[in-house]
Amino acid sequence: TEYTNTIRDLVGVEFRAADDFPVDDAGYGFDNIGDVLSTSPLLLEKYLAAAEKISAAAIDAEHPSIAAPRKRYEAESLQASEGGSAALGGFLFSSTGRLATTHEASKAGQYALRFRAFGQQAGDEPARMNVLVDGKEIHVFDIEAEQDDPHVYEKSIELPQGKHEIAFGFVNDYYNPDARNRRDRDRNLFVDYLDVQGPFGDDGAKLKPSHREIVFESPRTTGKSVERCAREVMRKFASKAYRRPVEDRELSRLVRLVKDVAADGESFERGVQLAMQAVLVSPHFLFRIEQDQFPDDPTKIHNITEYELATRLSYFLWSSMPDEELSRQAAAGTLRKNLDAQVRRMMADQKSHALVENFSGQWLETRKLVTVEPDTRQFAGFDDALRDAMRQEVEMFFAAVMRDNMPVTTLLDANFTFLNERLARHYGIDSVRGDEFRRVELKDNRRGGILTLASVLTVTSNPTRTSPVKRGKWIMEQILGTPPPPPPPGVPELEESDEAAATGSLRQRMEAHRENPSCASCHRPMDALGFAFENYDAVGRWRDKDGKFPIEPAGETPSGKKFANPAELKQALMSEDRDLFVRCLAEKMLTYALGRGLEYYDKCTVDDLWAATAKDDYRFSALVDAIVHSDAFQKRRARRTER
C-alpha cells in the first residue's frame, strides 16, 4: 500500500503493487511492522521489474520533450519595486523586494516557470524567494544554491489564455554586521532570469504530466549541457524519492548514468529513465532509513531529524511520502514548531483516507471481507455488491468520526451510520433508496457503532453460522485490549451436524461443550460478550431466533456489569469499560504509527495518550496529536545488541 501511494505521489503513475508483489507479513495486527517485514530474493526481483515498468510509464523516451514556446525575461530588465539593483549579469536583491513582468499566455494550458538563482547565505535559513501569479502566491523556493553553482528552480502552473502578471521576490532578508564570520553577515538573493515555457503538449506526441514534471528541462529545450540538465532533473527527483536532500556523491552517480546513456547515442530522456530506475531500487527509497546519532550507545536518546519526522508523519497519516509543504518545513527546520498546524492540514487532505483504509481496516479486521465466503445456501442474499457496501459503510463511518473530530467513544455507540439501499434493506431499514451512500440517523438501538456493523459481524463469523467465540475474542482483543490466553491442546470441535443443531440453540450447545473447567475459565467471559450479539446472524442481519430456539443475549461483562441485550452491552462498555476501550485504541494506533510492537517501556506513553485524549473530551484529534508529540514518535535510540 505504501509503495503504491508513494509511486503515485512521486511519479504520478498508478502502479498497483498488490498485483505484483508478494503479500506482506503482519505482526501485532498490522502489516507495516518493521520487525516482520523482509526483502526476499523474489521481492527484490519485483522491485527491479517495477522500477523498469514505472519509469517507462512515466517518461516517454521515444518521443522526447516537446519544444514548447519559451520566453526569457532577463531579471535586470524587469520592473523592480525595491530591494536591489542590476549586478553580476542579473538582479541582486540586497534587501526585501520584488520584480514583476507581464506574460501573455497564447492558450490555456500548463506552463513552466524557471528561475536561475543563487543565494548569498547568512543566518540560520537559506535565502527564500516567493512567486506570485496575478497577485496570488503560488510557491516559495528555498534558494540553497550558492554563487559558484547557481541552480534552476522550476514550478509548473496552469494558466488561462491572456495576460498575467508574474512576480517574484526576496522575502527573508538578513543583516548582522557584527557577526564574527564575514560570510555570515548579509543574506542576499541573486536571480539571473525568468523563463516562461508553454503551453506544453500542443504538437503531435503529447507528453504525459509525469514526463513534464520529472523531465522539466532537457538539452533540447534549454540549450544546456546534458550534465547540467541531468543534475537539475535528478537532484529534484532523488531528493523527493529519498525524502531528504540528495547528497552530492549520490547525485554524481545518477548524473553519470544519464551521461553514459547519452554518450551511447540514446536520448537524454532514456538516460533519465535509467537513473530513475536506480533511484527506485535504492535502499534510500525502498526503506525508511533513520540514522542513529549514537549507534554504539543505546542509552542515549535523540530527536529524529525533521526530514525523518516528516516521513514518520506522512506514512502515519497518509501511507505515503511527505508532500512539498512537509519537505519545505523540514528543510527550514520549522516542522516541529508547526506540527499541530501540519497535522490539521494533513487530516483535512483526502490522502488521510489512507488512515481510514489501512488503520481501521486492520484494527477492526474488516479487510478480511474480501476473503470471507458465507454459505450461499443459508445466506442467499450475500453477494459482492453487499460485501462492497459493508466495506464502504465501515470506512465512511470511521472517516466521519475522524474528520468531524468526534469523541472516539462515538465509535462504540453512534446514533448514525452510512447506508445505500442495498445495505439498508439488509438491515431492515426501508427509508433509503438508490445506490448512493448517505448518512442515516438510526431510529432504534439495534444498530449504531462498530460492534453492530455488518462488516464486523461477518468477519467474526463462520461460513455457516455465527461464532460467539470469535466475536467475544474480537471484543476482548480489539475493543478492550484484554486478549484471552490461547486455548489448551486437545479441545474437540463443536458438533456442527443438523442433528446437533436440532438439540438446542448454539448457546445451549456451547454451554454443554465447555464443561471442562479449564475451558470454562476463559470461555465464560469471552463467550458472554459474543452471545450478546447472537441476534445478528453470520452476515449481520437481525434475527430473534436461532433456528427454532429463541435467542438469549443476556450476560455479564468481564468487569461484572450485567446486560440483557446488545444495546445494554454497548452502554455497559461505554460506562464501565470506556477507559479500557480508549487505552486499547491508543495502543493500536500507536503501534500502527510507530511500525513496531509496543514494549513494557511504552506503558507510560500509552498512559499519556489516554490522559491527553480524556482531557480533550476524547476527541479523535487529541489522540492523534498526543501520538505525534510523544517521545516514542519523535525520538529514537540505538538498538541494544548482545556482545
XYZ file of C-alpha atoms in Angstrom:
643
model
C 0.000 0.000 0.000
C 2.762 2.439 0.940
C 4.704 1.615 -2.237
C 1.612 2.165 -4.401
C 0.822 5.511 -2.775
C 4.426 6.694 -2.850
C 4.786 5.955 -6.580
C 1.525 7.849 -7.175
C 2.791 10.935 -5.328
C 6.403 10.749 -6.510
C 5.969 9.829 -10.169
C 2.303 10.446 -10.959
C 1.822 6.871 -12.184
C -0.810 4.410 -10.973
C 1.017 1.196 -10.075
C -0.757 -1.495 -8.073
C 1.983 -3.176 -6.062
C -0.580 -5.618 -4.647
C -0.918 -7.144 -8.120
C 2.834 -7.775 -8.467
C 4.458 -8.038 -5.047
C 4.225 -10.958 -2.592
C 1.918 -10.426 0.389
C 3.462 -8.622 3.368
C 3.695 -10.407 6.690
C 1.774 -8.886 9.596
C 2.641 -8.537 13.259
C 0.807 -7.044 16.248
C -2.259 -6.793 13.987
C -0.701 -4.623 11.250
C 1.281 -5.165 8.063
C 3.619 -2.164 8.469
C 5.619 -3.624 11.368
C 9.314 -3.392 10.557
C 10.382 -6.456 12.545
C 8.285 -8.864 10.466
C 8.970 -7.357 7.029
C 11.824 -8.711 4.949
C 13.284 -8.364 1.470
C 13.266 -11.770 -0.172
C 15.004 -12.523 -3.487
C 11.549 -12.656 -5.095
C 10.611 -9.226 -3.725
C 13.911 -7.762 -4.929
C 13.199 -9.105 -8.426
C 9.759 -7.482 -8.248
C 11.316 -4.161 -7.197
C 13.659 -4.262 -10.201
C 10.838 -5.115 -12.590
C 8.596 -2.432 -11.057
C 11.286 0.229 -11.485
C 11.516 -0.547 -15.204
C 7.743 -0.565 -15.629
C 7.218 2.673 -13.684
C 9.995 4.624 -15.423
C 8.692 3.515 -18.828
C 5.158 4.595 -17.884
C 6.309 7.965 -16.527
C 8.780 9.090 -19.223
C 8.368 8.867 -22.978
C 11.901 8.161 -24.205
C 10.785 7.554 -27.798
C 9.210 10.999 -28.189
C 11.411 13.332 -26.137
C 10.449 16.666 -24.701
C 8.354 18.836 -26.938
C 9.986 22.192 -27.582
C 7.117 24.269 -26.256
C 7.395 28.035 -26.825
C 9.746 29.633 -24.334
C 10.173 33.303 -23.465
C 13.071 34.559 -21.344
C 12.893 37.629 -19.140
C 16.303 38.854 -18.011
C 15.985 39.793 -14.346
C 17.906 43.056 -14.655
C 15.389 44.319 -17.260
C 12.275 43.685 -15.157
C 10.328 46.239 -13.185
C 11.688 46.380 -9.614
C 9.657 47.573 -6.667
C 12.652 47.994 -4.355
C 15.332 45.994 -2.636
C 18.221 45.718 -5.077
C 19.833 46.534 -8.361
C 21.287 45.065 -11.549
C 24.540 43.217 -10.792
C 26.549 40.157 -11.830
C 24.643 39.975 -15.127
C 21.287 39.708 -13.374
C 19.469 41.270 -10.404
C 20.848 41.167 -6.853
C 18.300 41.611 -4.061
C 20.173 43.213 -1.182
C 17.008 43.543 0.877
C 13.351 42.549 0.680
C 11.931 43.398 -2.734
C 10.142 42.176 -5.848
C 10.446 42.023 -9.638
C 7.448 41.742 -11.967
C 6.632 41.291 -15.631
C 3.581 40.656 -17.784
C 3.427 37.455 -19.809
C 0.760 36.688 -22.378
C -0.363 33.055 -22.471
C -1.248 32.230 -26.072
C -3.508 29.373 -24.983
C -4.835 27.929 -21.763
C -2.648 25.088 -20.558
C 0.298 24.043 -18.463
C 3.288 26.362 -18.283
C 6.664 26.067 -16.597
C 8.243 28.949 -14.667
C 12.027 28.586 -14.318
C 14.400 30.824 -12.384
C 18.182 30.651 -12.380
C 19.256 31.857 -8.965
C 21.637 31.578 -6.047
C 21.795 32.944 -2.524
C 24.465 34.779 -0.641
C 23.748 32.847 2.526
C 23.782 34.069 6.116
C 21.795 33.384 9.264
C 20.063 30.119 10.119
C 17.987 29.591 6.947
C 18.616 29.761 3.206
C 17.635 32.699 1.034
C 13.984 32.388 0.116
C 12.112 33.548 -2.999
C 8.345 33.665 -3.409
C 6.495 33.545 -6.736
C 3.155 35.251 -7.404
C 0.846 34.978 -10.406
C -1.779 37.688 -10.730
C -1.105 38.748 -7.154
C -1.559 35.270 -5.633
C 1.422 33.500 -4.082
C 1.814 30.082 -5.703
C 5.138 28.886 -4.319
C 8.119 29.687 -2.091
C 11.569 28.401 -3.101
C 14.403 27.760 -0.675
C 17.390 29.038 -2.705
C 20.133 26.857 -1.248
C 22.468 27.192 -4.277
C 25.494 29.445 -3.884
C 27.318 31.775 -6.251
C 29.785 29.222 -7.604
C 26.942 26.833 -8.585
C 23.620 28.594 -9.391
C 20.595 26.293 -9.799
C 17.486 26.436 -11.956
C 14.305 26.380 -9.841
C 11.081 25.367 -11.599
C 7.344 25.402 -10.908
C 4.583 24.065 -13.184
C 1.312 26.021 -13.253
C -1.946 26.130 -15.199
C -2.600 29.474 -16.929
C -5.775 30.624 -18.687
C -5.366 32.353 -22.031
C -4.484 36.049 -21.766
C -2.121 38.380 -19.939
C -0.811 37.547 -16.475
C 1.446 39.370 -14.058
C 4.284 37.145 -12.871
C 6.230 38.463 -9.898
C 8.960 37.074 -7.694
C 10.936 38.472 -4.814
C 13.265 38.129 -1.855
C 11.260 37.518 1.337
C 13.692 36.776 4.176
C 16.384 39.441 4.254
C 19.011 39.113 7.000
C 21.755 41.536 8.010
C 24.061 41.277 11.021
C 27.188 43.415 10.571
C 28.548 42.259 13.931
C 28.732 38.560 13.008
C 32.251 37.207 13.625
C 32.325 35.372 10.292
C 32.312 37.887 7.454
C 30.336 35.453 5.234
C 27.579 35.271 7.842
C 26.728 38.963 7.944
C 24.432 39.566 4.965
C 21.889 37.319 3.220
C 21.078 38.319 -0.367
C 19.352 36.772 -3.372
C 20.556 36.808 -6.967
C 18.243 35.989 -9.898
C 19.629 35.661 -13.413
C 16.451 35.229 -15.437
C 12.850 34.026 -15.569
C 11.854 31.573 -18.314
C 8.178 31.011 -19.081
C 7.648 27.940 -21.254
C 4.386 26.565 -22.575
C 1.763 25.608 -23.251
C 3.009 22.026 -23.304
C 1.551 19.198 -25.320
C 0.388 21.136 -28.348
C 2.323 19.413 -31.104
C 1.989 15.792 -32.109
C 3.005 13.349 -29.411
C 1.574 14.962 -26.317
C 3.694 14.418 -23.249
C 2.278 12.925 -20.076
C 2.068 15.151 -16.999
C 4.511 12.801 -15.277
C 7.040 13.343 -18.077
C 6.721 17.116 -17.869
C 7.028 17.055 -14.095
C 10.138 14.842 -13.989
C 11.968 15.945 -17.152
C 11.251 19.623 -16.607
C 14.274 20.598 -18.673
C 16.444 18.935 -21.286
C 19.362 19.907 -23.539
C 16.929 20.097 -26.475
C 14.665 22.705 -24.900
C 17.161 24.758 -22.883
C 20.437 24.531 -24.777
C 22.217 23.462 -21.580
C 24.647 20.558 -21.405
C 23.483 17.011 -20.678
C 25.346 17.092 -17.377
C 23.756 20.358 -16.279
C 20.229 19.261 -17.146
C 20.747 15.820 -15.607
C 21.982 17.403 -12.390
C 18.894 19.598 -12.092
C 16.430 16.865 -13.023
C 17.927 14.164 -10.811
C 18.533 16.499 -7.865
C 14.827 17.236 -7.693
C 13.661 13.656 -8.304
C 16.122 11.891 -5.992
C 15.563 14.373 -3.159
C 11.824 13.700 -3.312
C 12.346 9.933 -3.552
C 14.860 9.768 -0.690
C 12.670 12.092 1.422
C 15.722 14.249 2.186
C 18.216 16.342 0.167
C 20.240 14.076 -2.120
C 23.953 14.099 -1.329
C 26.463 15.264 -3.927
C 28.120 11.844 -4.217
C 24.720 10.195 -4.748
C 23.776 12.805 -7.326
C 27.058 12.425 -9.203
C 26.453 8.692 -9.699
C 22.967 9.352 -11.082
C 24.246 12.077 -13.421
C 26.934 9.708 -14.669
C 24.229 7.216 -15.674
C 22.450 9.862 -17.765
C 25.707 10.974 -19.414
C 26.725 7.401 -20.237
C 23.401 6.736 -21.955
C 23.622 9.987 -23.938
C 27.208 9.158 -24.901
C 25.941 5.893 -26.430
C 23.716 7.900 -28.761
C 20.398 7.446 -26.920
C 18.120 10.280 -25.835
C 18.523 12.354 -22.708
C 15.108 11.079 -21.602
C 16.274 7.482 -21.874
C 19.174 8.383 -19.586
C 16.765 9.906 -17.083
C 14.711 6.706 -17.237
C 17.767 4.636 -16.299
C 18.778 6.977 -13.473
C 15.188 6.942 -12.253
C 15.293 3.130 -12.090
C 18.443 3.359 -9.972
C 16.627 5.666 -7.550
C 13.595 3.365 -7.327
C 15.713 0.350 -6.317
C 17.937 2.291 -3.927
C 17.674 1.383 -0.226
C 17.189 5.090 0.416
C 13.877 4.874 -1.460
C 12.735 1.368 -0.528
C 13.458 1.677 3.204
C 12.539 4.359 5.702
C 16.069 4.934 6.955
C 16.698 6.741 10.233
C 20.300 7.312 11.308
C 21.289 6.798 14.939
C 23.351 9.700 16.224
C 24.911 7.443 18.874
C 24.932 3.992 17.227
C 27.135 2.395 19.900
C 25.311 3.755 22.945
C 21.687 2.583 23.324
C 21.268 4.689 26.482
C 21.452 7.977 24.561
C 18.110 9.202 23.232
C 17.932 11.819 20.480
C 15.367 13.595 18.339
C 14.968 12.237 14.851
C 15.725 14.801 12.135
C 12.976 16.990 10.731
C 13.123 15.068 7.447
C 12.679 11.805 9.371
C 9.822 13.362 11.349
C 8.140 14.452 8.106
C 8.444 10.880 6.841
C 7.037 9.328 10.025
C 4.150 11.779 9.940
C 3.267 11.257 6.293
C 3.378 7.465 6.428
C 1.265 7.522 9.609
C -1.496 9.768 8.281
C -1.202 9.262 4.504
C 0.601 5.929 3.992
C 2.734 7.864 1.530
C 5.731 10.157 1.174
C 5.904 13.735 2.521
C 4.447 16.345 0.206
C 6.107 19.594 -0.837
C 4.867 21.519 2.196
C 6.195 18.964 4.705
C 9.534 18.844 2.899
C 9.757 22.637 2.872
C 9.043 22.801 6.595
C 11.659 20.111 7.254
C 14.241 21.968 5.151
C 13.572 25.177 7.061
C 13.733 23.377 10.415
C 10.232 24.570 11.354
C 8.221 21.348 11.225
C 8.371 20.599 14.949
C 7.151 24.020 15.983
C 4.398 23.953 13.340
C 3.449 20.330 13.960
C -0.143 20.937 15.100
C -0.946 23.050 12.031
C 0.573 20.437 9.743
C -1.414 17.615 11.349
C -4.651 19.610 10.896
C -3.768 20.229 7.251
C -2.930 16.595 6.625
C -6.059 15.270 8.336
C -8.191 17.551 6.158
C -6.484 16.300 2.993
C -8.142 13.498 1.036
C -4.952 11.457 1.355
C -5.815 10.918 5.032
C -8.338 8.342 3.777
C -5.321 6.017 3.857
C -5.558 6.121 7.663
C -9.187 5.057 7.369
C -8.461 2.185 4.994
C -5.214 0.907 6.470
C -5.603 1.535 10.182
C -9.315 0.920 10.689
C -9.360 -1.935 8.173
C -6.689 -3.803 10.121
C -7.729 -2.773 13.627
C -11.348 -3.813 13.023
C -10.196 -6.704 10.773
C -12.707 -5.660 8.116
C -10.006 -6.129 5.467
C -10.940 -9.805 5.739
C -14.232 -9.019 3.995
C -12.588 -9.654 0.630
C -11.905 -13.284 1.564
C -14.897 -14.318 3.703
C -17.324 -16.640 1.926
C -20.603 -17.158 3.822
C -22.535 -20.268 2.802
C -24.699 -19.113 -0.114
C -27.328 -21.780 0.615
C -28.001 -20.366 4.065
C -27.278 -16.717 3.210
C -28.518 -16.416 -0.357
C -28.724 -12.627 -0.196
C -24.983 -12.224 0.335
C -23.173 -11.145 -2.834
C -20.299 -8.917 -3.942
C -22.499 -5.822 -4.017
C -23.418 -6.355 -0.358
C -19.802 -7.132 0.523
C -18.694 -3.842 -1.061
C -21.491 -1.926 0.700
C -20.378 -3.340 4.052
C -16.820 -2.158 3.360
C -17.957 1.320 2.364
C -20.107 1.658 5.476
C -17.276 0.966 7.912
C -14.862 3.276 6.054
C -17.341 6.146 5.805
C -18.308 5.753 9.460
C -14.701 5.794 10.706
C -13.887 8.705 8.363
C -16.805 10.731 9.753
C -15.610 10.265 13.330
C -12.087 11.239 12.266
C -12.838 14.208 10.000
C -15.584 15.681 12.188
C -13.310 15.263 15.224
C -15.930 13.413 17.241
C -15.142 11.688 20.538
C -13.547 8.300 19.839
C -16.249 6.780 22.059
C -18.659 7.552 19.188
C -17.106 4.525 17.529
C -18.813 2.355 20.151
C -22.272 3.864 20.318
C -23.120 6.206 17.455
C -26.713 7.055 16.556
C -25.935 7.198 12.826
C -24.318 5.206 10.052
C -23.876 5.388 6.258
C -26.125 3.307 4.015
C -27.264 2.778 0.471
C -30.445 0.983 -0.449
C -28.784 -2.444 -0.683
C -27.293 -2.338 2.796
C -30.320 -0.579 4.325
C -32.542 -3.399 3.059
C -30.107 -5.886 4.635
C -30.572 -4.033 7.933
C -34.361 -3.921 7.593
C -34.420 -0.145 7.052
C -36.933 0.915 4.377
C -36.306 4.663 4.064
C -33.190 4.568 1.851
C -33.373 4.499 -1.958
C -30.644 4.316 -4.586
C -27.014 3.179 -4.783
C -25.568 6.380 -3.332
C -24.403 6.244 0.276
C -25.736 8.833 2.687
C -25.702 9.480 6.425
C -28.721 7.873 8.100
C -29.901 8.667 11.619
C -30.814 5.415 13.384
C -34.307 5.118 14.855
C -33.732 2.171 17.201
C -30.912 0.710 19.274
C -30.307 -2.381 17.148
C -27.602 -0.595 15.164
C -25.004 2.019 15.921
C -21.243 1.855 16.346
C -18.644 -0.632 15.194
C -19.974 -3.552 17.256
C -23.129 -3.853 15.132
C -21.653 -3.150 11.701
C -22.451 -5.942 9.255
C -18.782 -5.984 8.169
C -17.535 -6.695 11.697
C -20.268 -9.240 12.399
C -19.498 -11.064 9.136
C -15.720 -11.337 9.580
C -16.221 -12.632 13.141
C -18.499 -15.461 11.998
C -18.030 -18.876 10.444
C -19.238 -19.585 6.893
C -22.304 -21.497 8.118
C -23.103 -19.900 11.471
C -22.240 -17.199 13.941
C -19.268 -17.658 16.263
C -19.730 -16.262 19.781
C -16.139 -17.304 20.482
C -14.750 -15.261 17.581
C -16.984 -12.299 18.384
C -16.151 -12.392 22.083
C -12.444 -12.807 21.403
C -12.601 -9.903 18.913
C -14.178 -7.629 21.539
C -11.609 -8.594 24.155
C -8.684 -8.077 21.768
C -9.726 -5.177 19.562
C -12.039 -3.216 21.891
C -10.915 -3.896 25.471
C -7.254 -4.770 24.877
C -7.514 -7.798 27.200
C -6.891 -10.816 24.934
C -7.729 -14.250 26.354
C -4.951 -16.852 26.729
C -4.504 -19.407 23.924
C -6.744 -22.493 24.164
C -5.355 -25.671 25.744
C -4.444 -28.501 23.337
C -6.793 -31.345 22.528
C -10.098 -29.485 22.844
C -12.634 -31.114 20.441
C -14.548 -29.001 17.895
C -18.214 -28.193 18.429
C -20.502 -30.698 16.696
C -21.934 -28.939 13.592
C -24.365 -31.539 12.175
C -28.077 -30.923 11.557
C -28.838 -33.454 14.279
C -26.759 -31.478 16.774
C -28.414 -28.203 15.736
C -31.809 -29.738 16.493
C -30.835 -30.401 20.126
C -30.703 -26.755 21.134
C -29.609 -23.241 20.316
C -25.934 -22.519 19.680
C -25.663 -21.083 23.175
C -27.114 -24.202 24.751
C -24.810 -26.490 22.772
C -21.728 -24.411 23.591
C -22.536 -24.362 27.300
C -22.564 -28.157 27.228
C -19.381 -28.148 25.139
C -17.343 -26.174 27.683
C -17.981 -28.382 30.730
C -14.187 -28.720 31.066
C -13.286 -26.276 33.905
C -10.023 -25.264 32.188
C -12.048 -24.174 29.146
C -14.810 -22.505 31.116
C -12.481 -20.084 32.919
C -11.583 -18.401 29.639
C -14.756 -19.042 27.681
C -17.183 -17.733 30.275
C -16.270 -14.004 29.971
C -15.382 -14.270 26.281
C -18.495 -16.160 25.182
C -20.782 -13.883 27.200
C -19.621 -10.963 25.054
C -20.092 -12.980 21.870
C -23.533 -14.290 22.806
C -24.694 -10.695 23.309
C -24.633 -10.382 19.507
C -26.406 -13.659 18.681
C -29.346 -11.577 17.468
C -27.161 -10.876 14.409
C -26.673 -13.819 12.068
C -23.433 -14.705 10.276
C -23.851 -11.830 7.772
C -25.102 -9.278 10.297
C -28.884 -9.487 9.787
C -31.140 -9.126 12.822
C -32.971 -12.247 13.988
C -34.989 -13.226 17.036
C -34.429 -16.991 16.885
C -31.542 -19.363 16.268
C -33.407 -21.906 14.147
C -36.472 -22.685 16.236
C -34.868 -21.650 19.513
C -35.173 -18.126 20.969
C -32.029 -16.023 21.240
C -30.670 -15.492 24.766
C -28.312 -12.462 24.560
C -28.139 -11.654 28.301
C -24.815 -11.885 30.090
C -22.163 -10.114 32.115
C -19.120 -8.075 31.075
C -15.630 -9.020 32.349
C -15.922 -6.079 34.765
C -19.121 -7.548 36.257
C -21.777 -5.345 34.615
C -24.924 -7.284 33.692
C -26.717 -6.688 30.389
C -29.863 -8.057 28.747
C -29.216 -7.319 25.057
C -26.564 -5.865 22.709
C -27.718 -2.288 23.312
C -27.216 -2.697 27.065
C -23.810 -4.265 26.466
C -22.737 -1.225 24.453
C -23.930 1.035 27.277
C -22.015 -1.082 29.789
C -18.869 -0.787 27.710
C -19.412 2.972 27.443
C -19.875 3.405 31.200
C -17.774 0.708 32.861
C -15.075 -0.017 30.265
C -14.747 3.264 28.379
C -11.195 3.835 29.568
C -10.212 0.286 28.608
C -11.501 0.967 25.103
C -9.683 4.292 24.766
C -6.427 2.745 26.034
C -6.842 -0.153 23.606
C -7.443 2.227 20.692
C -4.408 4.282 21.758
C -2.231 1.153 21.845
C -3.430 0.053 18.409
C -2.928 3.455 16.805
C 0.481 3.958 18.418
C 1.588 0.544 17.140
C 0.433 1.488 13.644
C 2.071 4.931 13.817
C 5.441 3.585 15.010
C 5.527 0.493 12.823
C 6.608 -1.668 15.752
C 5.089 -3.634 18.588
C 4.781 -1.946 21.966
C 7.152 -2.898 24.774
C 6.907 -2.646 28.549
C 8.554 0.783 28.463
C 5.775 2.115 26.207
C 3.226 1.835 29.033
C 3.975 5.400 30.157
C 3.385 6.659 26.619
C 0.038 4.849 26.429
C -0.904 6.348 29.816
C -0.094 9.803 28.453
C -2.119 9.180 25.281
C -5.141 8.107 27.321
C -4.846 11.109 29.647
C -4.460 13.620 26.791
C -7.442 12.139 24.949
C -9.657 12.082 28.049
C -8.683 15.683 28.880
C -9.989 16.860 25.494
C -13.374 15.082 25.775
C -11.970 12.030 23.964
C -11.727 13.910 20.638
C -10.129 11.993 17.785
C -7.671 14.812 17.093
C -6.479 14.710 20.711
C -5.345 11.108 20.279
C -3.531 11.839 17.011
C -1.891 14.956 18.482
C -0.737 13.050 21.546
C 0.834 10.361 19.359
C 2.778 12.725 17.097
C 4.032 14.763 20.080
C 5.109 11.694 22.056
C 8.758 10.834 22.624
C 8.088 7.433 21.072
C 7.126 9.152 17.798
C 9.729 11.932 17.796
C 12.794 10.255 19.278
C 14.933 7.158 18.877
C 17.964 5.451 20.312
C 20.355 2.799 19.060
C 19.153 -0.783 19.258
C 20.657 -2.634 22.200
C 22.797 -5.530 20.948
C 24.233 -8.547 22.742
C 28.037 -8.661 22.869
